[in-house]
Short mmCIF file of C-alpha atoms in Angstrom, two decimals:
data_model
loop_
_atom_site.label_atom_id
_atom_site.label_comp_id
_atom_site.label_asym_id
_atom_site.label_seq_id
_atom_site.Cartn_x
_atom_site.Cartn_y
_atom_site.Cartn_z
CA MET A 11 -7.44 -21.48 23.69
CA PRO A 12 -5.84 -21.90 20.20
CA ASN A 13 -3.92 -18.43 18.85
CA PRO A 14 -5.64 -16.25 16.44
CA THR A 15 -5.34 -17.03 12.82
CA ALA A 16 -4.31 -15.09 9.87
CA ALA A 17 -3.69 -14.53 6.00
CA ILE A 18 -1.81 -12.30 4.02
CA LEU A 19 -3.65 -10.82 0.76
CA VAL A 20 -0.89 -8.93 -1.75
CA ILE A 21 -2.41 -7.21 -4.25
CA GLY A 22 0.25 -6.47 -7.68
CA ASP A 23 0.73 -7.61 -11.16
CA GLU A 24 4.17 -6.45 -10.82
CA ILE A 25 4.78 -9.43 -8.46
CA LEU A 26 2.96 -11.70 -10.65
CA SER A 27 4.93 -10.85 -13.62
CA GLY A 28 8.07 -11.14 -11.87
CA ARG A 29 9.16 -7.66 -12.09
CA THR A 30 8.85 -7.44 -8.36
CA ARG A 31 10.07 -9.77 -5.53
CA GLU A 32 7.70 -9.37 -2.48
CA GLY A 33 8.95 -8.68 0.91
CA ASN A 34 5.78 -7.17 2.69
CA ALA A 35 4.39 -10.79 3.77
CA HIS A 36 7.87 -12.23 4.56
CA TYR A 37 7.96 -9.02 7.06
CA LEU A 38 4.91 -9.24 8.01
CA ALA A 39 5.08 -13.12 9.03
CA GLY A 40 7.71 -12.91 11.49
CA GLU A 41 5.79 -10.30 13.47
CA LEU A 42 2.62 -12.34 13.72
CA THR A 43 4.69 -15.08 14.76
CA ARG A 44 6.04 -12.69 17.59
CA THR A 45 2.56 -11.49 18.30
CA GLY A 46 1.07 -15.29 18.70
CA ILE A 47 -0.95 -14.87 15.56
CA ASP A 48 -0.87 -17.98 13.39
CA LEU A 49 -0.27 -17.31 9.75
CA ARG A 50 -2.26 -19.67 8.03
CA GLU A 51 -1.98 -18.41 3.91
CA ILE A 52 -0.41 -16.15 1.94
CA ARG A 53 -2.30 -15.26 -1.45
CA VAL A 54 -0.96 -12.75 -4.27
CA VAL A 55 -3.57 -11.68 -6.82
CA PRO A 56 -3.54 -9.42 -9.85
CA ASP A 57 -4.86 -5.62 -9.84
CA ASP A 58 -8.48 -7.08 -10.59
CA HIS A 59 -11.58 -5.82 -8.92
CA GLU A 60 -13.78 -8.79 -8.74
CA GLY A 61 -10.20 -11.03 -8.10
CA ILE A 62 -9.48 -9.05 -4.89
CA ALA A 63 -13.18 -9.14 -3.80
CA ALA A 64 -13.39 -12.51 -4.08
CA ALA A 65 -10.18 -13.27 -2.21
CA VAL A 66 -11.16 -10.86 0.64
CA ASN A 67 -14.56 -12.28 1.24
CA ALA A 68 -12.59 -16.23 1.02
CA LEU A 69 -9.89 -15.46 3.50
CA ARG A 70 -11.99 -13.00 5.82
CA ALA A 71 -14.83 -15.86 6.11
CA ALA A 72 -11.75 -18.60 6.91
CA HIS A 73 -9.41 -16.41 9.34
CA ASP A 74 -9.54 -13.89 12.44
CA HIS A 75 -7.66 -11.55 10.32
CA VAL A 76 -6.62 -10.60 6.85
CA PHE A 77 -3.89 -8.14 6.20
CA THR A 78 -3.95 -6.94 2.53
CA SER A 79 -0.77 -5.26 1.21
CA GLY A 80 -0.82 -2.81 -1.73
CA GLY A 81 -3.32 -0.57 -4.12
CA ILE A 82 -4.21 2.03 -1.83
CA GLY A 83 -2.09 5.02 -3.73
CA PRO A 84 -3.28 7.63 -5.88
CA THR A 85 -3.18 6.40 -9.56
CA HIS A 86 -5.71 4.24 -11.61
CA ASP A 87 -4.32 0.70 -10.99
CA ASP A 88 -5.02 1.51 -6.94
CA ILE A 89 -8.22 -0.15 -6.37
CA THR A 90 -8.03 -2.30 -2.85
CA ALA A 91 -10.11 -0.11 -1.02
CA ASP A 92 -12.97 -0.12 -3.60
CA ALA A 93 -12.67 -3.78 -4.03
CA VAL A 94 -13.10 -4.11 -0.36
CA ALA A 95 -15.84 -1.84 0.27
CA ALA A 96 -17.99 -4.09 -2.67
CA ALA A 97 -16.46 -7.30 -1.03
CA PHE A 98 -18.58 -6.00 2.45
CA GLY A 99 -21.09 -4.45 0.58
CA VAL A 100 -20.55 -1.14 1.89
CA PRO A 101 -20.27 2.10 0.25
CA ILE A 102 -16.85 4.30 0.06
CA GLY A 103 -16.35 7.99 -0.26
CA VAL A 104 -14.28 10.65 0.61
CA ARG A 105 -13.62 10.50 4.69
CA ALA A 106 -13.58 14.25 6.57
CA ASP A 107 -10.79 12.88 9.10
CA ALA A 108 -8.77 11.32 6.46
CA HIS A 109 -9.23 14.45 4.53
CA ALA A 110 -8.17 16.78 7.09
CA LEU A 111 -4.85 15.13 7.97
CA MET A 112 -4.05 14.73 4.59
CA ALA A 113 -4.92 18.23 3.61
CA ALA A 114 -3.00 20.21 6.79
CA HIS A 115 0.09 17.42 5.58
CA TYR A 116 0.47 18.70 1.96
CA GLU A 117 -0.44 22.40 3.20
CA ALA A 118 2.39 21.98 5.55
CA ARG A 119 4.92 21.33 2.55
CA GLY A 120 3.50 23.61 0.05
CA VAL A 121 2.15 19.99 -1.95
CA GLU A 122 -1.02 20.71 -4.15
CA PHE A 123 -3.85 18.27 -2.66
CA ASN A 124 -5.32 17.27 -5.59
CA ALA A 125 -7.82 14.95 -7.13
CA ALA A 126 -5.34 12.07 -7.08
CA ARG A 127 -4.32 12.58 -3.63
CA MET A 128 -7.63 12.88 -2.48
CA ARG A 129 -8.61 9.39 -3.48
CA MET A 130 -6.30 8.29 -0.88
CA ALA A 131 -9.15 9.74 1.87
CA ARG A 132 -11.72 7.55 0.39
CA ILE A 133 -12.20 5.14 3.14
CA PRO A 134 -15.38 2.65 3.41
CA ASP A 135 -18.05 3.16 5.68
CA GLY A 136 -17.42 1.69 9.12
CA ALA A 137 -13.93 1.42 8.88
CA SER A 138 -11.45 2.82 11.43
CA LEU A 139 -8.17 4.32 10.12
CA ILE A 140 -4.35 2.87 10.36
CA GLU A 141 -1.93 5.39 10.90
CA ASN A 142 0.30 5.85 8.49
CA PRO A 143 3.45 8.34 10.34
CA VAL A 144 5.62 7.66 7.16
CA SER A 145 3.39 9.48 4.30
CA ILE A 146 0.04 10.25 6.40
CA ALA A 147 -2.61 8.90 3.98
CA PRO A 148 -4.32 6.16 6.06
CA GLY A 149 -4.75 2.46 5.65
CA PHE A 150 -7.95 1.26 7.25
CA THR A 151 -9.62 -1.82 9.00
CA LEU A 152 -13.00 -2.82 8.61
CA GLY A 153 -14.10 -5.89 10.01
CA ASN A 154 -11.44 -8.29 10.91
CA VAL A 155 -9.95 -7.21 7.46
CA HIS A 156 -6.64 -4.54 7.78
CA VAL A 157 -5.90 -2.86 4.54
CA MET A 158 -2.03 -1.30 4.23
CA ALA A 159 -0.31 0.02 1.25
CA GLY A 160 2.46 -2.03 -0.53
CA VAL A 161 5.47 0.50 -0.26
CA PRO A 162 7.56 -1.33 1.96
CA ASN A 163 8.45 1.52 4.41
CA VAL A 164 4.83 2.57 4.63
CA PHE A 165 3.85 -1.16 5.12
CA GLN A 166 6.02 -1.42 7.85
CA ALA A 167 4.62 1.51 10.13
CA MET A 168 0.88 0.39 9.45
CA VAL A 169 1.72 -2.81 10.70
CA ALA A 170 3.42 -1.22 13.66
CA SER A 171 -0.10 0.98 13.63
CA VAL A 172 -2.24 -1.76 14.02
CA LEU A 173 -0.75 -5.05 15.51
CA PRO A 174 -0.55 -3.95 19.10
CA THR A 175 -4.37 -3.21 18.65
CA LEU A 176 -4.81 -7.06 18.25
CA THR A 177 -5.02 -9.47 20.67
CA GLY A 178 -2.53 -12.46 20.13
CA GLY A 179 -1.92 -15.73 21.61
CA GLN A 180 1.00 -17.82 22.61
CA PRO A 181 4.21 -16.74 20.39
CA LEU A 182 5.00 -19.34 18.50
CA LEU A 183 8.94 -20.67 19.98
CA SER A 184 11.33 -22.34 18.02
CA GLN A 185 15.15 -23.25 18.10
CA SER A 186 17.10 -24.97 15.47
CA LEU A 187 19.95 -27.21 14.89
CA ARG A 188 22.14 -27.55 11.72
CA LEU A 189 23.54 -31.10 10.72
CA MET A 190 26.03 -31.50 7.82
CA ARG A 191 24.46 -34.76 7.14
CA PRO A 192 22.02 -35.09 4.08
CA GLU A 193 17.95 -34.98 4.56
CA GLY A 194 18.16 -38.81 3.57
CA ALA A 195 20.53 -39.90 6.41
CA VAL A 196 18.25 -38.49 9.31
CA ALA A 197 15.16 -38.83 8.22
CA GLU A 198 14.26 -42.28 9.64
CA THR A 199 15.20 -41.18 13.00
CA LEU A 200 13.82 -37.86 12.83
CA GLY A 201 10.17 -39.20 11.96
CA ALA A 202 10.37 -41.39 15.16
CA LEU A 203 11.25 -38.10 17.27
CA ALA A 204 8.57 -36.11 15.48
CA ALA A 205 6.07 -39.17 16.37
CA ALA A 206 7.37 -38.82 19.86
CA HIS A 207 7.24 -35.19 20.52
CA PRO A 208 3.36 -34.42 19.19
CA GLY A 209 3.67 -31.17 21.24
CA VAL A 210 5.83 -29.87 18.54
CA SER A 211 6.31 -29.32 14.90
CA ILE A 212 9.96 -30.33 13.81
CA GLY A 213 10.76 -29.66 10.08
CA SER A 214 13.57 -30.30 8.07
CA TYR A 215 14.84 -27.82 5.63
CA PRO A 216 17.81 -29.51 3.66
CA PHE A 217 20.73 -27.24 2.09
CA SER A 218 24.07 -27.42 0.20
CA GLN A 219 27.15 -25.99 0.90
CA ASP A 220 30.60 -26.46 -0.73
CA GLY A 221 29.14 -29.33 -2.46
CA ALA A 222 27.89 -31.36 0.74
CA TYR A 223 24.84 -31.31 1.85
CA GLY A 224 23.25 -30.49 5.31
CA THR A 225 19.92 -30.37 6.87
CA ASN A 226 18.63 -27.40 9.27
CA LEU A 227 16.12 -28.96 11.49
CA VAL A 228 13.71 -26.43 13.45
CA VAL A 229 11.37 -27.28 16.45
CA ARG A 230 8.35 -24.57 16.86
CA GLY A 231 5.58 -24.92 19.24
CA PRO A 232 3.97 -22.85 21.67
CA VAL A 233 5.29 -24.07 25.23
CA ALA A 234 8.95 -23.86 26.02
CA ALA A 235 9.31 -26.98 28.26
CA GLU A 236 8.24 -29.22 25.12
CA VAL A 237 10.43 -27.32 22.47
CA ASP A 238 13.07 -27.85 24.73
CA ALA A 239 12.69 -31.48 25.41
CA ALA A 240 12.51 -32.05 21.68
CA MET A 241 15.59 -30.21 21.00
CA ARG A 242 17.18 -32.44 23.62
CA ALA A 243 16.05 -35.30 22.10
CA LEU A 244 17.29 -34.27 18.71
CA GLY A 245 20.96 -33.38 20.11
CA ALA A 246 20.98 -36.87 21.79
CA ALA A 247 20.56 -38.71 18.98
CA PHE A 248 22.23 -36.69 16.70
CA ALA A 249 25.09 -35.91 18.47
CA GLY A 250 27.64 -39.08 17.80
CA ALA A 251 26.64 -39.15 14.30
CA PRO A 252 29.34 -38.15 11.78
CA GLU A 253 29.44 -34.43 10.83
CA MET B 24 -6.16 -16.52 -28.68
CA PRO B 25 -5.56 -15.85 -24.62
CA ASN B 26 -2.24 -16.82 -23.36
CA PRO B 27 -2.82 -20.34 -20.83
CA THR B 28 -3.08 -19.29 -16.92
CA ALA B 29 -0.92 -20.44 -14.55
CA ALA B 30 -0.83 -20.47 -10.49
CA ILE B 31 1.87 -21.40 -8.27
CA LEU B 32 1.47 -23.16 -4.95
CA VAL B 33 4.05 -22.95 -2.45
CA ILE B 34 3.93 -25.54 0.69
CA GLY B 35 6.12 -24.84 3.80
CA ASP B 36 5.55 -24.16 7.39
CA GLU B 37 8.88 -22.07 7.31
CA ILE B 38 7.65 -19.64 4.79
CA LEU B 39 4.59 -18.54 7.41
CA SER B 40 6.36 -18.55 10.33
CA GLY B 41 8.32 -15.84 8.65
CA ARG B 42 11.61 -18.43 9.05
CA THR B 43 12.41 -18.46 5.52
CA ARG B 44 11.87 -15.56 2.67
CA GLU B 45 10.35 -17.46 -0.51
CA GLY B 46 12.07 -17.08 -3.44
CA ASN B 47 10.65 -19.72 -6.09
CA ALA B 48 7.49 -17.96 -6.58
CA HIS B 49 9.51 -14.83 -7.84
CA TYR B 50 11.81 -16.72 -10.37
CA LEU B 51 8.78 -18.90 -12.18
CA ALA B 52 6.92 -15.93 -12.08
CA GLY B 53 9.58 -14.23 -14.70
CA GLU B 54 10.35 -17.38 -16.12
CA LEU B 55 6.19 -17.43 -17.12
CA THR B 56 6.24 -14.07 -18.17
CA ARG B 57 9.00 -14.98 -21.08
CA THR B 58 6.79 -18.48 -21.93
CA GLY B 59 3.93 -16.30 -22.80
CA ILE B 60 2.25 -18.17 -19.62
CA ASP B 61 0.21 -15.45 -17.42
CA LEU B 62 0.82 -15.95 -13.35
CA ARG B 63 -2.54 -15.25 -11.66
CA GLU B 64 -2.37 -16.32 -8.48
CA ILE B 65 0.55 -17.14 -6.42
CA ARG B 66 -0.52 -19.25 -2.97
CA VAL B 67 1.86 -20.48 0.26
CA VAL B 68 0.00 -23.04 2.45
CA PRO B 69 1.37 -24.96 5.34
CA ASP B 70 2.31 -28.60 5.68
CA ASP B 71 -1.21 -29.90 5.91
CA HIS B 72 -2.55 -32.63 3.95
CA GLU B 73 -6.36 -31.89 3.70
CA GLY B 74 -4.85 -27.93 2.85
CA ILE B 75 -2.70 -29.10 0.19
CA ALA B 76 -5.13 -31.15 -1.23
CA ALA B 77 -7.93 -28.30 -1.07
CA ALA B 78 -5.46 -25.95 -2.31
CA VAL B 79 -4.38 -28.30 -5.48
CA ASN B 80 -8.09 -29.09 -6.36
CA ALA B 81 -9.07 -24.99 -5.88
CA LEU B 82 -5.91 -24.05 -8.41
CA ARG B 83 -6.25 -26.54 -10.81
CA ALA B 84 -9.87 -26.16 -11.72
CA ALA B 85 -9.20 -22.23 -12.11
CA HIS B 86 -6.18 -22.36 -14.33
CA ASP B 87 -4.42 -23.97 -16.83
CA HIS B 88 -1.34 -25.12 -15.16
CA VAL B 89 -0.59 -25.50 -11.24
CA PHE B 90 3.22 -25.51 -10.30
CA THR B 91 3.82 -26.81 -6.79
CA SER B 92 7.00 -25.89 -4.85
CA GLY B 93 7.90 -27.82 -1.37
CA GLY B 94 7.22 -31.08 0.29
CA ILE B 95 8.91 -34.04 -1.84
CA GLY B 96 11.75 -34.60 0.21
CA PRO B 97 12.40 -37.99 2.01
CA THR B 98 11.32 -36.53 5.99
CA HIS B 99 8.29 -36.92 7.65
CA ASP B 100 6.80 -33.32 6.87
CA ASP B 101 7.23 -34.16 3.00
CA ILE B 102 3.54 -35.08 2.38
CA THR B 103 3.30 -32.91 -0.93
CA ALA B 104 3.22 -36.12 -3.40
CA ASP B 105 0.90 -37.74 -1.18
CA ALA B 106 -1.64 -34.91 -0.78
CA VAL B 107 -1.67 -34.27 -4.83
CA ALA B 108 -2.61 -37.97 -5.41
CA ALA B 109 -5.48 -37.58 -2.74
CA ALA B 110 -6.80 -34.51 -4.27
CA PHE B 111 -6.71 -36.45 -7.81
CA GLY B 112 -8.30 -39.71 -6.03
CA VAL B 113 -5.61 -41.78 -7.26
CA PRO B 114 -3.36 -44.41 -5.13
CA ILE B 115 0.75 -43.54 -4.64
CA GLY B 116 2.99 -46.07 -4.61
CA VAL B 117 6.83 -46.57 -5.14
CA ARG B 118 7.52 -46.57 -9.13
CA ALA B 119 9.91 -48.78 -10.83
CA ASP B 120 11.79 -46.02 -12.98
CA ALA B 121 12.23 -43.67 -10.38
CA HIS B 122 13.35 -45.95 -8.02
CA ALA B 123 16.00 -47.30 -10.60
CA LEU B 124 16.87 -43.89 -11.45
CA MET B 125 17.55 -43.47 -7.54
CA ALA B 126 18.94 -46.83 -6.84
CA ALA B 127 21.65 -46.03 -9.63
CA HIS B 128 22.94 -42.67 -8.58
CA TYR B 129 23.07 -43.83 -4.78
CA GLU B 130 25.33 -46.98 -5.33
CA ALA B 131 27.46 -45.17 -7.74
CA ARG B 132 28.10 -42.75 -4.76
CA GLY B 133 28.23 -45.57 -2.08
CA VAL B 134 25.23 -43.91 -0.35
CA GLU B 135 22.32 -46.08 1.17
CA PHE B 136 19.17 -46.00 -0.66
CA ASN B 137 17.21 -46.51 2.53
CA ALA B 138 13.29 -46.36 3.32
CA ALA B 139 13.57 -42.72 3.94
CA ARG B 140 15.04 -42.11 0.31
CA MET B 141 13.00 -44.51 -1.28
CA ARG B 142 9.93 -42.46 -0.25
CA MET B 143 11.01 -39.81 -2.78
CA ALA B 144 10.28 -42.58 -5.38
CA ARG B 145 7.13 -42.57 -4.54
CA ILE B 146 5.07 -41.41 -7.28
CA PRO B 147 0.94 -41.15 -8.07
CA ASP B 148 -0.79 -43.02 -10.55
CA GLY B 149 -0.84 -41.77 -14.12
CA ALA B 150 2.23 -39.13 -13.33
CA SER B 151 4.89 -38.55 -15.85
CA LEU B 152 8.40 -37.68 -14.27
CA ILE B 153 9.97 -34.21 -13.94
CA GLU B 154 13.75 -34.78 -14.69
CA ASN B 155 16.06 -33.49 -11.60
CA PRO B 156 19.80 -33.28 -13.24
CA VAL B 157 20.89 -31.73 -9.34
CA SER B 158 19.78 -34.45 -6.73
CA ILE B 159 18.12 -37.02 -8.99
CA ALA B 160 14.81 -37.76 -6.92
CA PRO B 161 12.20 -36.78 -9.55
CA GLY B 162 9.12 -34.11 -9.41
CA PHE B 163 6.38 -35.06 -11.20
CA THR B 164 3.16 -33.91 -13.71
CA LEU B 165 -0.15 -35.15 -12.70
CA GLY B 166 -3.01 -33.76 -14.84
CA ASN B 167 -2.37 -29.88 -15.11
CA VAL B 168 -0.31 -30.17 -11.62
CA HIS B 169 3.61 -30.18 -11.76
CA VAL B 170 5.05 -31.01 -8.37
CA MET B 171 8.53 -29.46 -7.87
CA ALA B 172 11.32 -29.64 -4.83
CA GLY B 173 11.69 -26.42 -2.62
CA VAL B 174 15.22 -26.02 -2.26
CA PRO B 175 16.05 -23.62 -5.08
CA ASN B 176 18.71 -25.08 -7.50
CA VAL B 177 16.76 -28.38 -7.72
CA PHE B 178 13.48 -26.03 -7.76
CA GLN B 179 14.69 -23.88 -11.08
CA ALA B 180 16.28 -26.99 -12.66
CA MET B 181 12.66 -28.99 -12.53
CA VAL B 182 11.30 -25.49 -13.99
CA ALA B 183 14.07 -26.04 -16.80
CA SER B 184 12.80 -29.65 -17.33
CA VAL B 185 9.14 -29.05 -17.79
CA LEU B 186 8.77 -25.76 -18.82
CA PRO B 187 9.99 -26.64 -22.52
CA THR B 188 7.14 -29.21 -22.40
CA LEU B 189 4.29 -26.63 -22.13
CA THR B 190 2.74 -24.80 -24.86
CA GLY B 191 3.25 -20.87 -24.35
CA GLY B 192 1.04 -17.99 -25.73
CA GLN B 193 2.51 -14.35 -26.33
CA PRO B 194 5.28 -13.24 -23.98
CA LEU B 195 4.21 -10.31 -21.94
CA LEU B 196 6.28 -7.32 -22.98
CA SER B 197 7.23 -4.73 -20.88
CA GLN B 198 8.81 -1.09 -20.85
CA SER B 199 9.10 1.34 -18.17
CA LEU B 200 9.84 4.83 -17.13
CA ARG B 201 11.54 6.23 -14.31
CA LEU B 202 10.27 9.84 -12.92
CA MET B 203 12.00 11.55 -10.04
CA ARG B 204 8.19 12.93 -9.40
CA PRO B 205 5.70 11.68 -6.59
CA GLU B 206 2.98 9.45 -7.58
CA GLY B 207 0.16 12.17 -6.44
CA ALA B 208 1.65 14.49 -9.13
CA VAL B 209 1.70 12.12 -12.18
CA ALA B 210 -1.50 10.10 -11.09
CA GLU B 211 -4.50 12.65 -12.97
CA THR B 212 -2.54 12.28 -16.33
CA LEU B 213 -1.43 8.73 -16.18
CA GLY B 214 -4.99 7.72 -15.70
CA ALA B 215 -6.16 9.39 -18.80
CA LEU B 216 -3.24 7.64 -21.05
CA ALA B 217 -4.18 4.09 -19.21
CA ALA B 218 -7.65 4.88 -20.48
CA ALA B 219 -6.51 6.42 -23.97
CA HIS B 220 -4.78 2.64 -24.18
CA PRO B 221 -6.64 -0.09 -23.63
CA GLY B 222 -4.59 -2.72 -25.25
CA VAL B 223 -1.94 -2.19 -22.31
CA SER B 224 -1.47 -2.22 -18.90
CA ILE B 225 0.15 0.46 -17.43
CA GLY B 226 1.26 0.25 -13.87
CA SER B 227 2.53 2.80 -11.23
CA TYR B 228 5.05 2.20 -8.63
CA PRO B 229 6.53 4.73 -6.13
CA PHE B 230 9.56 4.84 -4.46
CA SER B 231 11.47 6.97 -2.31
CA GLN B 232 15.55 7.79 -2.83
CA ASP B 233 17.21 10.34 -0.71
CA GLY B 234 14.38 11.70 0.86
CA ALA B 235 12.45 12.38 -2.68
CA TYR B 236 9.69 10.60 -4.07
CA GLY B 237 9.55 9.12 -7.56
CA THR B 238 7.31 6.83 -9.61
CA ASN B 239 8.31 3.92 -11.90
CA LEU B 240 5.68 3.73 -14.56
CA VAL B 241 5.87 -0.06 -16.30
CA VAL B 242 4.00 -0.68 -19.54
CA ARG B 243 2.91 -4.41 -20.25
CA GLY B 244 1.19 -5.96 -23.09
CA PRO B 245 1.63 -8.83 -25.53
CA VAL B 246 1.54 -6.51 -28.70
CA ALA B 247 5.11 -4.52 -29.12
CA ALA B 248 3.12 -1.64 -31.27
CA GLU B 249 0.90 -0.96 -28.42
CA VAL B 250 3.49 -0.81 -25.63
CA ASP B 251 5.36 1.18 -27.60
CA ALA B 252 2.56 3.43 -28.52
CA ALA B 253 2.21 3.93 -25.16
CA MET B 254 5.39 4.29 -24.04
CA ARG B 255 5.75 7.25 -26.82
CA ALA B 256 2.95 8.96 -25.18
CA LEU B 257 4.14 8.61 -21.42
CA GLY B 258 7.63 10.05 -22.73
CA ALA B 259 5.58 12.69 -24.75
CA ALA B 260 3.15 13.65 -21.26
CA PHE B 261 6.21 13.79 -19.01
CA ALA B 262 8.82 15.26 -20.78
CA GLY B 263 8.93 18.54 -19.66
CA ALA B 264 7.52 17.82 -16.63
CA PRO B 265 9.84 18.91 -13.34
CA GLU B 266 12.39 16.03 -12.74
#
């Protein structure tokens, strides 16, 4: 049975303007690989209602899971929850359980639970909450879409809440071999080895170091024996090669 | 006249597996902002022929420019040039000018110009070359799609070759204000100010520092006077606020 597939949708003008370097997608990519969920796409879109809704609908139709990052805070530019509700065609309003969690949290800290903060208790009808142990205001899962905050430590806490609830598949295994030879010198042998090991994918990643070119070879696959066999073949092919 | 729009398409299994943290999109996002080209989407897809071609066609129809990163090296997993040719429905083959550039480069260095390296001289019919002063093997522009290497220093060199050939618009200006107050405490005032300054966008980005929550406010817009006016209004609104 093939692994479940996933997409990540990152929402935020600040990433598209180059102000902020996005890191949540990279973090979640690693977690999904360990869980055996195959990440097939990452998409970054602006803070725009129609654009977010269209991307949610395209991605949830194409993948088993969609994970979103960003746009669920208390300010005017936080429009993700409304856009996801619109994508599903369901109403959204302040939900009692989310409101109660947040009221208790703010009261214990002597912080005003004002109208802006109350926006974070607005949850689309039919969603389940994603726990946020860092700052309480929850994320939510609606259908196959998991909606999480963009602040990195909150995003990571929400990922830790939601991933154990999902059914993964075979974790993708990988091994790598570092060669101090340029890609162009290993490409032909490598192509033949890749064709001879169809149960794995072999990636080739050039780098330069102190003015010399090298290549990292990465073997990936779900079956340990096949990854091992491909690695042995690479080792044998390039063992005697000048470094 | 509105600014031209753009999308970035990043190609690579290594990013979706979490092995590599992508940085080219962030770099190009900043360059596009300075050029006055509005980046509207970033998409990351796997090393898959049909998937790359479909993404190229979706993005080139929706935006004035598409910039791709990755998959134009000499190895079996470098399939971007073929996928772009397929997306446009044009043939691809070794091109004389690209071949001549590379032959001279390798000969001067005593490096074999083998079949794998010759793959990098394969250019779709009708494309123009993008100069690569770092490692010679060129990128190319076909229609409104600019195809560049994924190795960061080569990508950056190709961006420097191609951006001056494009017509930009109004560079997006930005100014920011850092407040040591949580988003929830400034959100209501901020929403009213954002509504009163429709010529700019005001983004709100929470952070935590030494256990305290703060908010970065970023005003963005093409007209300096409007950005200045919005910044003055923010300063006045939050000047007397407890930090």
